[in-house]
XYZ file of C-alpha atoms in Angstrom:
764
model
C 42.650 -38.086 14.030
C 39.323 -38.182 12.278
C 36.453 -38.973 14.536
C 33.852 -41.152 12.945
C 30.421 -40.159 14.125
C 27.044 -41.522 13.059
C 25.463 -39.321 10.406
C 21.745 -39.594 10.791
C 20.237 -36.181 11.218
C 20.871 -32.492 11.183
C 20.973 -31.490 14.803
C 19.159 -31.573 18.067
C 17.751 -28.188 17.170
C 17.121 -26.313 13.965
C 20.108 -24.002 13.382
C 20.098 -20.778 15.335
C 20.412 -18.652 12.216
C 16.617 -18.790 11.954
C 16.463 -16.545 15.018
C 17.195 -13.634 12.693
C 13.699 -14.100 11.302
C 11.988 -14.201 14.689
C 10.404 -10.736 14.646
C 9.127 -11.192 11.128
C 7.748 -14.635 11.944
C 5.968 -13.307 15.001
C 3.887 -11.109 12.732
C 2.452 -14.209 11.050
C -0.244 -14.952 13.678
C -1.654 -11.445 13.367
C -1.770 -11.688 9.582
C -3.454 -15.083 9.735
C -5.849 -13.827 12.414
C -6.949 -10.883 10.283
C -7.503 -13.205 7.347
C -9.669 -15.650 9.307
C -11.270 -13.446 11.971
C -14.530 -12.899 10.155
C -15.083 -16.647 9.805
C -14.025 -17.688 13.277
C -16.227 -17.390 16.360
C -14.871 -15.158 19.106
C -14.465 -18.128 21.444
C -12.344 -20.019 18.920
C -10.134 -16.960 18.467
C -9.717 -16.661 22.218
C -8.864 -20.347 22.488
C -6.315 -19.996 19.720
C -4.633 -16.988 21.371
C -4.506 -18.807 24.717
C -2.991 -21.922 23.160
C -0.480 -19.929 21.088
C 0.760 -18.099 24.195
C 0.848 -21.302 26.229
C 2.771 -23.112 23.482
C 5.325 -20.303 23.181
C 5.840 -20.186 26.952
C 6.297 -23.960 27.159
C 8.733 -23.932 24.231
C 10.826 -21.146 25.727
C 10.867 -22.958 29.074
C 12.051 -26.192 27.439
C 8.849 -28.117 28.144
C 8.843 -29.781 24.751
C 5.974 -32.246 25.062
C 3.678 -29.584 26.522
C 4.623 -27.165 23.736
C 4.019 -29.782 21.050
C 0.600 -30.574 22.507
C -0.441 -26.896 22.576
C 0.883 -26.154 19.096
C -1.028 -29.166 17.775
C -4.263 -27.909 19.332
C -3.600 -24.353 18.142
C -3.155 -25.331 14.481
C -6.379 -27.319 14.683
C -8.136 -24.045 15.519
C -6.224 -22.148 12.842
C -4.835 -24.443 10.090
C -3.279 -21.521 8.215
C -0.937 -20.594 11.084
C 2.427 -21.170 9.445
C 4.508 -20.292 12.493
C 2.649 -22.860 14.588
C 3.214 -25.589 12.008
C 6.889 -24.621 11.868
C 7.407 -24.968 15.612
C 5.369 -28.150 15.688
C 7.515 -29.684 12.945
C 10.880 -28.528 14.265
C 10.174 -29.547 17.853
C 9.117 -33.006 16.742
C 12.202 -33.149 14.550
C 14.354 -32.139 17.527
C 12.742 -34.930 19.535
C 13.506 -37.541 16.860
C 9.786 -37.865 16.085
C 10.489 -37.846 12.364
C 7.323 -39.525 11.096
C 5.218 -37.228 13.282
C 7.094 -34.155 11.987
C 6.367 -34.951 8.337
C 2.720 -33.734 8.293
C 3.768 -30.398 9.809
C 6.386 -29.761 7.139
C 3.967 -30.924 4.462
C 1.540 -28.263 5.679
C 4.266 -25.599 5.672
C 5.261 -26.262 2.066
C 1.589 -26.235 1.135
C 1.240 -22.793 2.740
C 4.548 -21.484 1.382
C 5.763 -23.612 -1.573
C 8.891 -21.485 -2.102
C 10.327 -22.026 1.389
C 13.478 -24.044 0.633
C 14.459 -24.913 4.241
C 11.011 -26.416 4.862
C 11.376 -28.676 1.808
C 14.831 -29.674 3.055
C 13.561 -30.506 6.540
C 10.668 -32.451 5.075
C 13.147 -34.462 3.018
C 15.420 -35.036 6.020
C 12.489 -36.317 8.089
C 11.487 -38.643 5.269
C 15.085 -39.846 4.989
C 15.041 -40.761 8.691
C 11.681 -42.465 8.197
C 13.311 -44.372 5.299
C 10.864 -42.997 2.742
C 13.716 -42.521 0.312
C 11.638 -41.804 -2.784
C 9.868 -38.807 -1.261
C 13.010 -37.770 0.606
C 14.936 -37.462 -2.618
C 12.171 -35.558 -4.406
C 11.767 -33.077 -1.569
C 15.491 -32.593 -0.972
C 15.842 -31.900 -4.691
C 13.066 -29.311 -4.365
C 14.756 -27.685 -1.375
C 18.102 -27.526 -3.144
C 16.489 -26.006 -6.242
C 14.840 -23.270 -4.166
C 18.085 -22.562 -2.334
C 18.857 -22.196 1.338
C 20.862 -18.998 1.556
C 19.009 -18.062 4.745
C 20.207 -21.223 6.416
C 23.541 -22.628 5.203
C 23.585 -25.396 7.816
C 20.310 -26.966 6.729
C 21.415 -26.585 3.107
C 24.735 -28.256 3.854
C 23.197 -31.237 5.619
C 20.440 -31.552 3.025
C 23.105 -31.622 0.316
C 24.897 -34.430 2.114
C 21.762 -36.550 2.453
C 20.702 -35.867 -1.117
C 24.134 -37.049 -2.256
C 23.605 -40.267 -0.268
C 20.324 -40.840 -2.079
C 21.946 -40.132 -5.443
C 24.571 -42.759 -4.646
C 21.836 -45.179 -3.644
C 20.253 -44.473 -7.031
C 23.582 -45.103 -8.827
C 24.025 -41.461 -9.882
C 27.641 -41.520 -8.790
C 29.107 -38.699 -10.865
C 26.393 -36.269 -9.839
C 26.776 -37.199 -6.164
C 30.552 -36.740 -6.308
C 30.222 -33.353 -7.990
C 27.659 -32.247 -5.412
C 29.831 -33.290 -2.459
C 32.987 -31.770 -3.933
C 31.176 -28.495 -4.591
C 29.661 -28.312 -1.097
C 32.596 -29.551 0.967
C 35.695 -29.338 -1.221
C 36.877 -25.999 0.164
C 37.538 -27.434 3.632
C 39.486 -30.388 4.957
C 36.941 -33.137 4.469
C 35.826 -35.198 7.425
C 35.521 -38.975 7.362
C 31.771 -38.479 7.052
C 32.166 -36.775 3.686
C 34.937 -39.075 2.472
C 32.790 -42.171 3.026
C 30.116 -41.372 0.399
C 32.829 -40.095 -1.945
C 34.472 -43.500 -1.612
C 31.188 -45.270 -2.323
C 30.699 -43.123 -5.425
C 34.239 -43.799 -6.665
C 33.698 -47.558 -6.283
C 30.180 -47.233 -7.760
C 28.472 -48.861 -4.780
C 24.702 -48.124 -4.816
C 24.233 -48.433 -1.059
C 23.870 -46.164 1.948
C 26.840 -46.087 4.348
C 25.008 -48.035 7.064
C 24.329 -50.850 4.586
C 28.027 -51.549 3.978
C 29.531 -54.727 5.352
C 32.111 -53.718 8.016
C 34.608 -56.071 6.374
C 34.701 -53.599 3.455
C 35.354 -50.578 5.671
C 39.077 -50.328 4.952
C 38.512 -50.483 1.196
C 35.772 -47.840 1.248
C 37.843 -45.679 3.598
C 40.830 -45.843 1.230
C 38.570 -45.013 -1.710
C 37.218 -42.031 0.238
C 40.734 -40.744 0.878
C 41.499 -41.079 -2.823
C 38.267 -39.398 -3.915
C 38.722 -36.500 -1.485
C 42.306 -36.001 -2.697
C 40.934 -35.835 -6.232
C 38.162 -33.396 -5.270
C 40.472 -31.066 -3.372
C 43.835 -31.328 -5.118
C 43.085 -32.616 -8.600
C 44.313 -35.690 -10.512
C 48.045 -35.566 -9.567
C 47.398 -36.158 -5.864
C 44.647 -38.669 -6.604
C 46.999 -40.638 -8.854
C 49.357 -41.164 -5.910
C 46.451 -42.402 -3.797
C 45.257 -44.745 -6.555
C 48.722 -46.284 -6.833
C 48.732 -46.981 -3.104
C 45.219 -48.471 -3.252
C 46.024 -50.810 -6.113
C 48.754 -52.464 -4.074
C 46.092 -53.812 -1.711
C 42.905 -53.861 -3.790
C 43.970 -54.577 -7.374
C 40.970 -56.809 -8.135
C 38.317 -54.377 -6.900
C 35.640 -53.563 -9.498
C 35.803 -50.037 -10.917
C 39.043 -49.116 -9.158
C 41.066 -49.429 -12.369
C 38.290 -47.576 -14.192
C 38.435 -44.623 -11.783
C 42.239 -44.618 -11.862
C 42.133 -44.550 -15.652
C 39.777 -41.563 -15.596
C 42.182 -39.733 -13.272
C 45.115 -40.525 -15.562
C 43.134 -39.312 -18.559
C 42.377 -36.061 -16.739
C 46.133 -35.633 -16.319
C 46.641 -36.271 -20.085
C 48.410 -39.588 -19.420
C 46.368 -41.365 -22.060
C 48.455 -44.494 -22.662
C 48.551 -45.278 -18.950
C 44.828 -44.566 -18.772
C 44.217 -47.111 -21.533
C 46.185 -49.721 -19.598
C 43.890 -49.207 -16.620
C 40.754 -49.517 -18.732
C 42.076 -52.802 -20.158
C 42.485 -54.062 -16.592
C 38.956 -52.951 -15.777
C 37.555 -54.843 -18.758
C 39.082 -58.024 -17.315
C 37.404 -57.397 -13.951
C 34.106 -55.969 -15.258
C 33.579 -57.524 -18.709
C 29.846 -56.776 -18.709
C 30.255 -53.072 -17.981
C 30.079 -50.504 -20.777
C 31.992 -47.879 -18.788
C 35.581 -48.972 -19.534
C 34.646 -49.470 -23.179
C 33.235 -45.934 -23.403
C 36.352 -44.499 -21.791
C 38.558 -46.612 -24.069
C 36.743 -45.305 -27.124
C 37.216 -41.691 -26.018
C 40.916 -42.234 -25.276
C 41.660 -43.981 -28.553
C 39.834 -41.269 -30.454
C 42.019 -38.716 -28.713
C 45.111 -40.728 -29.668
C 44.014 -40.960 -33.310
C 43.334 -44.713 -33.274
C 40.030 -44.334 -35.029
C 39.195 -47.956 -35.897
C 40.038 -49.103 -32.367
C 37.911 -46.291 -30.964
C 35.005 -47.447 -33.131
C 35.286 -51.067 -31.977
C 35.286 -50.037 -28.315
C 32.246 -47.806 -28.841
C 30.365 -50.564 -30.670
C 31.094 -52.927 -27.789
C 29.825 -50.312 -25.331
C 26.546 -50.004 -27.229
C 26.205 -53.788 -27.346
C 26.670 -53.986 -23.571
C 24.416 -51.007 -22.777
C 22.046 -50.254 -25.668
C 20.061 -47.826 -23.484
C 23.116 -45.795 -22.418
C 23.237 -42.310 -23.882
C 27.012 -42.063 -23.299
C 27.662 -45.252 -25.296
C 25.747 -43.970 -28.330
C 27.458 -40.592 -28.036
C 30.892 -42.257 -28.049
C 29.894 -44.290 -31.093
C 28.664 -41.135 -32.855
C 31.969 -39.392 -32.233
C 33.974 -42.363 -33.551
C 31.840 -42.638 -36.689
C 32.122 -38.922 -37.364
C 35.923 -39.062 -37.016
C 35.927 -41.797 -39.661
C 33.783 -39.686 -41.978
C 30.678 -41.849 -41.565
C 28.473 -38.839 -41.013
C 25.081 -40.393 -41.691
C 25.576 -43.184 -39.185
C 27.121 -40.705 -36.761
C 23.972 -38.572 -36.956
C 21.800 -41.613 -36.246
C 23.820 -42.465 -33.171
C 23.752 -38.865 -31.973
C 19.980 -38.852 -32.338
C 19.826 -42.078 -30.308
C 22.053 -40.536 -27.634
C 19.845 -37.458 -27.387
C 16.697 -39.564 -27.180
C 18.171 -41.446 -24.215
C 19.288 -38.293 -22.411
C 19.371 -37.509 -19.582
C 21.468 -40.568 -18.827
C 19.676 -43.167 -16.757
C 21.618 -44.911 -13.971
C 23.146 -48.249 -14.916
C 24.070 -49.923 -11.610
C 26.197 -53.047 -11.702
C 24.022 -55.580 -9.888
C 26.952 -57.595 -8.539
C 28.391 -54.582 -6.682
C 25.614 -54.168 -4.127
C 25.785 -57.906 -3.372
C 29.556 -57.668 -2.874
C 29.427 -54.745 -0.427
C 26.138 -55.191 1.417
C 26.057 -56.301 5.041
C 24.748 -59.861 5.049
C 23.842 -59.891 8.740
C 20.906 -62.051 9.780
C 17.661 -60.340 8.754
C 15.914 -58.170 11.294
C 12.857 -59.832 12.786
C 9.553 -59.189 11.065
C 6.637 -57.423 12.679
C 4.525 -59.740 14.837
C 1.764 -60.059 12.253
C 4.249 -60.771 9.478
C 6.029 -63.351 11.618
C 2.765 -65.113 12.232
C 1.916 -65.213 8.553
C 5.413 -66.352 7.604
C 5.613 -69.037 10.221
C 2.047 -70.187 9.922
C 1.007 -70.500 13.558
C 2.956 -69.008 16.430
C 2.870 -71.536 19.260
C 3.765 -71.528 22.893
C 6.371 -74.132 22.009
C 8.449 -71.426 20.308
C 8.562 -69.250 23.412
C 9.233 -72.170 25.721
C 11.910 -73.502 23.380
C 13.699 -70.160 23.398
C 13.512 -69.870 27.177
C 14.907 -73.372 27.645
C 17.783 -72.794 25.203
C 18.689 -69.393 26.632
C 18.725 -70.846 30.155
C 20.882 -73.754 29.001
C 23.276 -71.391 27.204
C 23.758 -69.240 30.302
C 24.301 -72.254 32.541
C 26.869 -73.781 30.180
C 28.673 -70.444 29.902
C 28.800 -70.059 33.685
C 30.156 -73.603 33.995
C 32.879 -72.938 31.431
C 31.447 -75.396 28.916
C 32.110 -73.203 25.893
C 31.120 -75.578 23.108
C 27.773 -76.415 24.697
C 27.126 -72.745 25.423
C 27.864 -71.740 21.813
C 25.549 -74.435 20.496
C 22.707 -73.357 22.797
C 23.124 -69.672 21.914
C 23.061 -70.530 18.218
C 19.846 -72.519 18.607
C 18.199 -69.852 20.749
C 19.043 -67.165 18.189
C 17.277 -69.172 15.490
C 14.117 -68.764 17.575
C 14.777 -65.073 18.312
C 17.309 -63.390 15.983
C 16.783 -59.996 17.657
C 18.099 -61.250 21.042
C 20.930 -58.734 21.413
C 22.348 -60.044 24.685
C 22.498 -63.561 23.338
C 24.281 -62.501 20.177
C 26.734 -60.425 22.225
C 27.483 -63.392 24.516
C 27.951 -65.600 21.472
C 30.369 -63.089 19.948
C 32.378 -62.964 23.188
C 32.536 -66.753 23.361
C 33.825 -66.880 19.799
C 36.367 -64.154 20.543
C 37.638 -65.803 23.719
C 38.155 -69.095 21.856
C 39.948 -67.428 18.905
C 37.097 -68.087 16.463
C 37.561 -64.626 15.010
C 35.593 -64.902 11.727
C 32.605 -66.246 13.642
C 32.938 -63.459 16.220
C 32.990 -60.835 13.464
C 29.838 -62.316 11.906
C 28.012 -61.973 15.238
C 29.405 -58.485 15.842
C 28.285 -57.271 12.413
C 24.704 -57.873 13.448
C 25.360 -56.144 16.767
C 26.764 -52.944 15.245
C 24.029 -52.857 12.613
C 21.424 -52.747 15.369
C 23.512 -50.644 17.768
C 25.921 -48.518 15.698
C 26.929 -46.422 18.735
C 28.250 -49.423 20.683
C 31.948 -48.557 20.940
C 32.827 -51.804 22.686
C 31.391 -53.896 19.852
C 33.392 -51.926 17.279
C 36.512 -52.334 19.421
C 36.094 -56.105 19.724
C 35.543 -56.301 15.971
C 38.795 -54.374 15.548
C 40.588 -56.802 17.856
C 39.283 -59.700 15.755
C 40.482 -57.945 12.593
C 43.893 -57.493 14.203
C 44.214 -61.175 15.067
C 43.293 -62.028 11.471
C 45.994 -59.575 10.283
C 43.388 -57.415 8.582
C 45.172 -54.346 9.896
C 43.505 -51.630 7.823
C 40.043 -52.689 8.951
C 41.319 -53.141 12.505
C 42.524 -49.536 12.594
C 39.180 -48.207 11.366
C 37.128 -50.289 13.784
C 39.315 -49.653 16.838
C 39.303 -45.951 16.070
C 35.538 -46.012 15.822
C 35.373 -47.854 19.112
C 37.638 -45.292 20.771
C 35.555 -42.397 19.421
C 32.341 -43.964 20.734
C 33.932 -45.103 24.003
C 35.628 -48.358 24.957
C 33.784 -50.445 27.536
C 34.543 -53.602 29.433
C 37.185 -54.403 32.000
C 40.302 -52.277 32.526
C 42.408 -55.065 31.007
C 40.306 -55.258 27.862
C 40.399 -51.467 27.444
C 44.199 -51.537 27.773
C 44.392 -54.277 25.160
C 42.242 -52.251 22.763
C 44.414 -49.167 23.311
C 47.584 -51.194 22.837
C 46.397 -52.660 19.546
C 45.195 -49.256 18.380
C 48.563 -47.756 19.308
C 50.335 -50.378 17.203
C 48.110 -49.631 14.229
C 48.511 -45.867 14.551
C 52.275 -46.289 14.681
C 52.178 -48.699 11.726
C 50.264 -46.114 9.661
C 52.784 -43.371 10.477
C 50.640 -41.518 13.021
C 53.481 -41.439 15.530
C 52.287 -38.493 17.634
C 48.797 -39.983 17.952
C 50.270 -43.328 19.000
C 52.447 -41.668 21.649
C 49.562 -39.571 22.941
C 47.434 -42.711 23.321
C 50.013 -45.035 24.862
C 52.366 -42.831 26.886
C 49.968 -42.335 29.833
C 49.372 -46.120 29.952
C 52.921 -47.424 29.621
C 54.497 -46.731 32.993
C 52.872 -49.638 34.832
C 50.263 -52.356 34.627
C 49.611 -55.151 32.128
C 51.185 -54.680 28.696
C 53.404 -51.862 30.015
C 56.567 -53.312 28.451
C 54.805 -53.994 25.188
C 53.433 -50.450 25.117
C 56.900 -49.066 25.838
C 58.257 -50.952 22.850
C 55.635 -49.397 20.578
C 56.418 -45.990 22.070
C 60.073 -46.550 21.215
C 59.127 -47.325 17.638
C 57.001 -44.171 17.508
C 59.817 -42.056 18.944
C 62.097 -43.407 16.210
C 59.305 -43.104 13.615
C 59.367 -46.766 12.568
C 56.137 -47.397 10.643
C 55.865 -51.158 11.046
C 54.608 -53.867 13.384
C 56.607 -54.672 16.547
C 57.402 -58.191 15.322
C 58.985 -56.721 12.205
C 61.709 -54.919 14.148
C 65.079 -56.506 13.425
C 66.827 -58.281 16.305
C 69.785 -55.891 16.221
C 67.425 -52.907 16.711
C 65.431 -54.256 19.646
C 67.716 -52.795 22.311
C 67.535 -49.420 20.580
C 63.729 -49.542 20.460
C 63.355 -50.774 24.044
C 65.546 -47.984 25.391
C 63.765 -45.423 23.211
C 60.499 -46.622 24.752
C 61.885 -46.126 28.262
C 62.925 -42.614 27.243
C 59.441 -41.893 25.894
C 57.904 -42.825 29.248
C 60.386 -40.560 31.057
C 59.602 -37.679 28.712
C 55.882 -38.181 29.309
C 56.586 -37.759 33.026
C 58.852 -34.727 32.351
C 61.833 -36.597 33.876
C 64.361 -34.964 31.570
C 67.270 -35.464 33.975
C 66.788 -39.225 33.620
C 65.874 -39.193 29.929
C 68.858 -37.174 28.646
C 71.609 -39.557 29.857
C 69.746 -42.420 28.192
C 69.565 -40.369 24.969
C 73.285 -39.692 25.119
C 74.148 -43.346 25.705
C 71.949 -44.425 22.790
C 73.531 -41.846 20.486
C 76.966 -43.223 21.266
C 75.776 -46.748 20.520
C 73.601 -45.869 17.513
C 74.931 -42.587 16.078
C 73.254 -43.154 12.686
C 69.827 -44.277 13.913
C 67.188 -42.298 11.979
C 65.256 -39.770 14.050
C 67.143 -40.410 17.274
C 68.933 -37.062 16.998
C 65.608 -35.479 16.051
C 63.866 -36.864 19.145
C 66.712 -35.738 21.408
C 66.805 -32.281 19.836
C 63.031 -31.917 20.220
C 63.315 -32.738 23.920
C 66.145 -30.202 24.315
C 64.098 -27.538 22.521
C 61.228 -28.151 24.942
C 63.564 -26.910 27.697
C 64.736 -23.947 25.598
C 68.191 -25.503 25.177
C 68.320 -24.216 21.641
C 72.003 -24.558 20.810
C 72.061 -28.281 21.575
C 68.681 -28.690 19.839
C 70.012 -27.068 16.655
C 73.085 -29.300 16.725
C 70.871 -32.399 16.912
C 68.645 -31.203 14.074
C 71.633 -30.630 11.806
C 72.871 -34.130 12.619
C 69.453 -35.479 11.751
C 69.521 -33.690 8.392
C 72.720 -35.563 7.540
C 71.037 -38.878 8.387
C 67.535 -38.131 7.018
C 67.984 -35.498 4.286
C 64.615 -36.293 2.674
C 62.603 -35.589 5.838
C 61.061 -32.181 6.401
C 60.877 -32.648 10.181
C 64.351 -31.414 11.228
C 63.972 -28.422 8.908
C 60.593 -27.560 10.474
C 62.127 -27.840 13.926
C 65.152 -25.716 12.987
C 62.876 -22.993 11.667
C 60.756 -23.171 14.807
C 63.811 -22.840 17.044
C 64.980 -19.787 15.108
C 61.536 -18.187 15.414
C 61.515 -18.742 19.165
C 64.739 -16.772 19.302
C 63.312 -14.035 17.031
C 65.727 -14.891 14.207
C 63.245 -14.869 11.350
C 65.926 -14.462 8.672
C 67.604 -17.652 9.912
C 64.246 -19.449 9.951
C 63.492 -18.746 6.299
C 65.863 -21.214 4.527
C 64.892 -24.302 6.603
C 61.196 -23.366 6.435
C 61.327 -23.091 2.653
C 63.223 -26.362 2.443
C 60.582 -28.054 4.590
C 57.799 -26.942 2.240
C 59.759 -28.141 -0.781
C 60.241 -31.548 0.812
C 56.656 -31.885 2.078
C 54.216 -29.663 0.154
C 51.277 -31.377 1.879
C 52.557 -30.741 5.408
C 50.500 -28.351 7.531
C 53.456 -27.841 9.869
C 55.817 -26.911 7.038
C 53.452 -24.288 5.614
C 52.642 -23.073 9.134
C 56.262 -22.420 10.076
C 56.968 -20.771 6.718
C 53.882 -18.582 7.146
C 55.024 -17.535 10.615
C 58.459 -16.763 9.220
C 57.027 -14.506 6.516
C 54.873 -12.836 9.170
C 57.929 -12.042 11.287
C 59.718 -10.708 8.222
C 56.833 -8.387 7.383
C 56.006 -10.208 4.128
C 52.314 -10.213 4.933
C 50.793 -11.455 1.673
C 53.251 -14.360 1.577
C 52.368 -15.110 5.196
C 48.659 -15.154 4.343
C 49.264 -17.502 1.419
C 51.262 -20.020 3.481
C 48.979 -19.902 6.503
C 45.898 -20.351 4.322
C 47.565 -23.429 2.845
C 48.368 -24.717 6.339
C 44.749 -24.140 7.385
C 43.568 -26.187 4.418
C 45.567 -29.197 5.647
C 44.842 -28.688 9.372
C 41.609 -26.707 9.833
C 41.373 -27.686 13.495
C 44.640 -26.034 14.593
C 44.118 -23.026 16.904
C 47.680 -21.840 16.282
C 47.166 -21.584 12.537
C 43.977 -19.550 12.935
C 45.650 -17.281 15.519
C 48.546 -16.479 13.212
C 46.276 -16.213 10.183
C 44.268 -13.573 12.063
C 47.503 -11.638 12.668
C 48.473 -11.965 9.004
C 45.087 -10.744 7.776
C 45.240 -7.788 10.160
C 48.687 -6.789 8.934
C 47.560 -7.263 5.327
C 44.682 -4.780 5.986
C 41.930 -7.386 5.734
C 40.047 -6.740 9.009
C 36.908 -8.793 8.269
C 38.953 -11.913 7.553
C 41.054 -11.227 10.649
C 37.945 -11.061 12.828
C 36.645 -14.345 11.413
C 39.946 -16.057 12.180
C 40.000 -14.657 15.728
C 36.546 -16.088 16.361
C 37.629 -19.473 15.008
C 40.756 -19.370 17.164
C 38.738 -18.662 20.321
C 36.442 -21.621 19.628
C 39.212 -24.073 18.747
C 41.461 -22.936 21.570
C 38.694 -23.615 24.073
C 38.394 -27.135 22.680
C 42.169 -27.602 22.850
C 42.208 -26.482 26.477
C 39.529 -29.046 27.257
C 41.677 -31.748 25.680
C 44.766 -30.625 27.595
C 42.791 -30.651 30.814
C 41.388 -34.076 30.023
C 44.734 -35.649 29.119
C 47.034 -33.554 31.293
C 49.045 -32.706 28.191
C 50.706 -29.292 28.021
C 53.229 -30.160 25.336
C 51.365 -29.086 22.201
C 53.577 -26.802 20.119
C 52.030 -26.422 16.688
C 49.407 -27.503 14.210
C 48.215 -31.055 14.022
C 46.154 -32.529 11.214
C 42.742 -32.198 12.819
C 39.191 -31.995 11.657
C 36.298 -30.297 13.398
C 34.021 -30.362 10.370
C 31.180 -32.845 10.409
C 27.678 -33.289 9.129
C 25.871 -34.099 12.340
C 23.066 -32.655 14.341
C 23.860 -29.634 16.482
C 23.787 -29.619 20.263
C 20.392 -29.078 21.893
C 19.227 -25.480 21.899
C 15.959 -23.600 21.912
C 13.920 -24.243 18.795
C 14.142 -21.226 16.550
C 11.560 -19.217 14.719
C 10.568 -20.067 11.165
C 11.921 -18.214 8.161
C 9.446 -16.200 6.201
């Protein structure tokens, strides 16, 4: 599953690729020394050399604060020492001292204005310091100069620049930038999030979004990434799914209409723009798109009316005047068309036209952060001792009432205390827990929003928010928030952690992530609280029922319960107990979808291939539209070195599920066994696109490249396999799971800071 991680900075160290420039950079002090020697006293030169050596030794030994201090003193002796400024800036950056790092990078770009990575790092520091105006200008400068010497800094700078473009309502440019930089890989949730904001035309940074909108933005990100990577046809499917849940969302119909127009489905595109006009009557965008579409369809007068309306709504929009010019020219009104074209050109480049209501609709309306002490004093008039004593009295009363079980009195006291001190994190947390325990879920979410805004890495807070979402039947948001909580780490009592896992398992199963649900719940379902409930969900996952437990029909409950018992036995490798239960169920429910498939998969795990094949062929009769039994049949044939027999089911699997990593993987392996190396490369490359985190795909792709006489590509894939396989082994060791048999949709690509490492030398 995607792991959602906070995206705030590049890495705990500047990327190691700069080490390639180390020898060249080390020549900088000598050059600077020669330049300044005649003007500097001998004692100053000696002091500089001593400090430079001391700083380098401290840096290499990991004594960061000592190194920073010596570099600072050294550059005071020799302000033109570019290497010293570089280390000073990067070490402060590594230490999260962003404001303090800014002057160092400013000095570097003054000394070497064409050094793109320095401009990028300056912009990233300013972004962290929330100086967004300068951050954008300097990231733009860094991108213009290029960062070929350091692709990682360039990649992260591109991401943050795209965020600032979105904040400035330059949505199309941000989307193009992200698609260009990240569209060749399976996009992580971190990249999909800003793409979703751009699609919905939300001029906010990700951390400013109200958590209640997370599911909507997440769905928009999935749609936008499908568009960026696979073009309009795939995006159209995603839009159709989104509109079932979010039909009234501003600019969703507009974006869907643009996708339809890109696919030459103009009449349908017009329908979507009409819907958008109803939702966003003050926006010129759907009118501009309507004008273009009607012009393309030959409805010239209608095109003109739409363009005129667009100009009325946005008289300073270059695109509106351009659309009007095109409509007038099509009608033969050349003089007026020329006037409008001139107006369009005078307004170019297009200025952003943010819809003011959108930011209000999406922004997190948590209580405002407390002002600085001086500002608080000015705002409140006089700060008195009564304020402090009032807070202390209320906080004491709240704690006493909570301990005594007087919930209502405790809630009231916490609320009053928080009016005195809104930044009181413990009090707000206690208030949220009181609301949660008394089933006041909307109130709990309101308190938790403030908590996660101040402490975004608090996994327990995200998990409790997800539990509140679940109780309110806001299942899409619940899945996102529980997943985020799991990624950051669930806290609390063992019972509360089990509850969070149980709810997350339900939501994973509901969304069709059956393997992930089983992996999460199977180790927990043999005993303890909620064991029976977890077993029921496991039974649903085994039978691939994508629904909630309460939606299972009464006549299927025995089937699901027994399937859950089987799943627990399989988790414990108790096949001798599981198989008789399978056989009894198959007699009772011979047409149950995916029961034969589950039994055949278990048989294949024990190399009982004949029985496994029989079960897969039975499953094909019951579920002919599913690729899964075909994938499994092909895999069984490959295990027995019968590549020719594997080919037909593998090809059928790809036809049924062209977006399935497993289907392309097994077909690629089949071609590899048959000696059809170029076909193997093509299928395995496609599989890698859908599941870039699969070690097995990279291993087989390396073999395919080698056989296709592409040794450099083969070596790259071997290196990727070694890295991913090590990670997979860690996961197997952690979870005690040795059952992995093929690719899973995984994602190891993220825009985060790297792990700590020695600060590297500057480029030059």
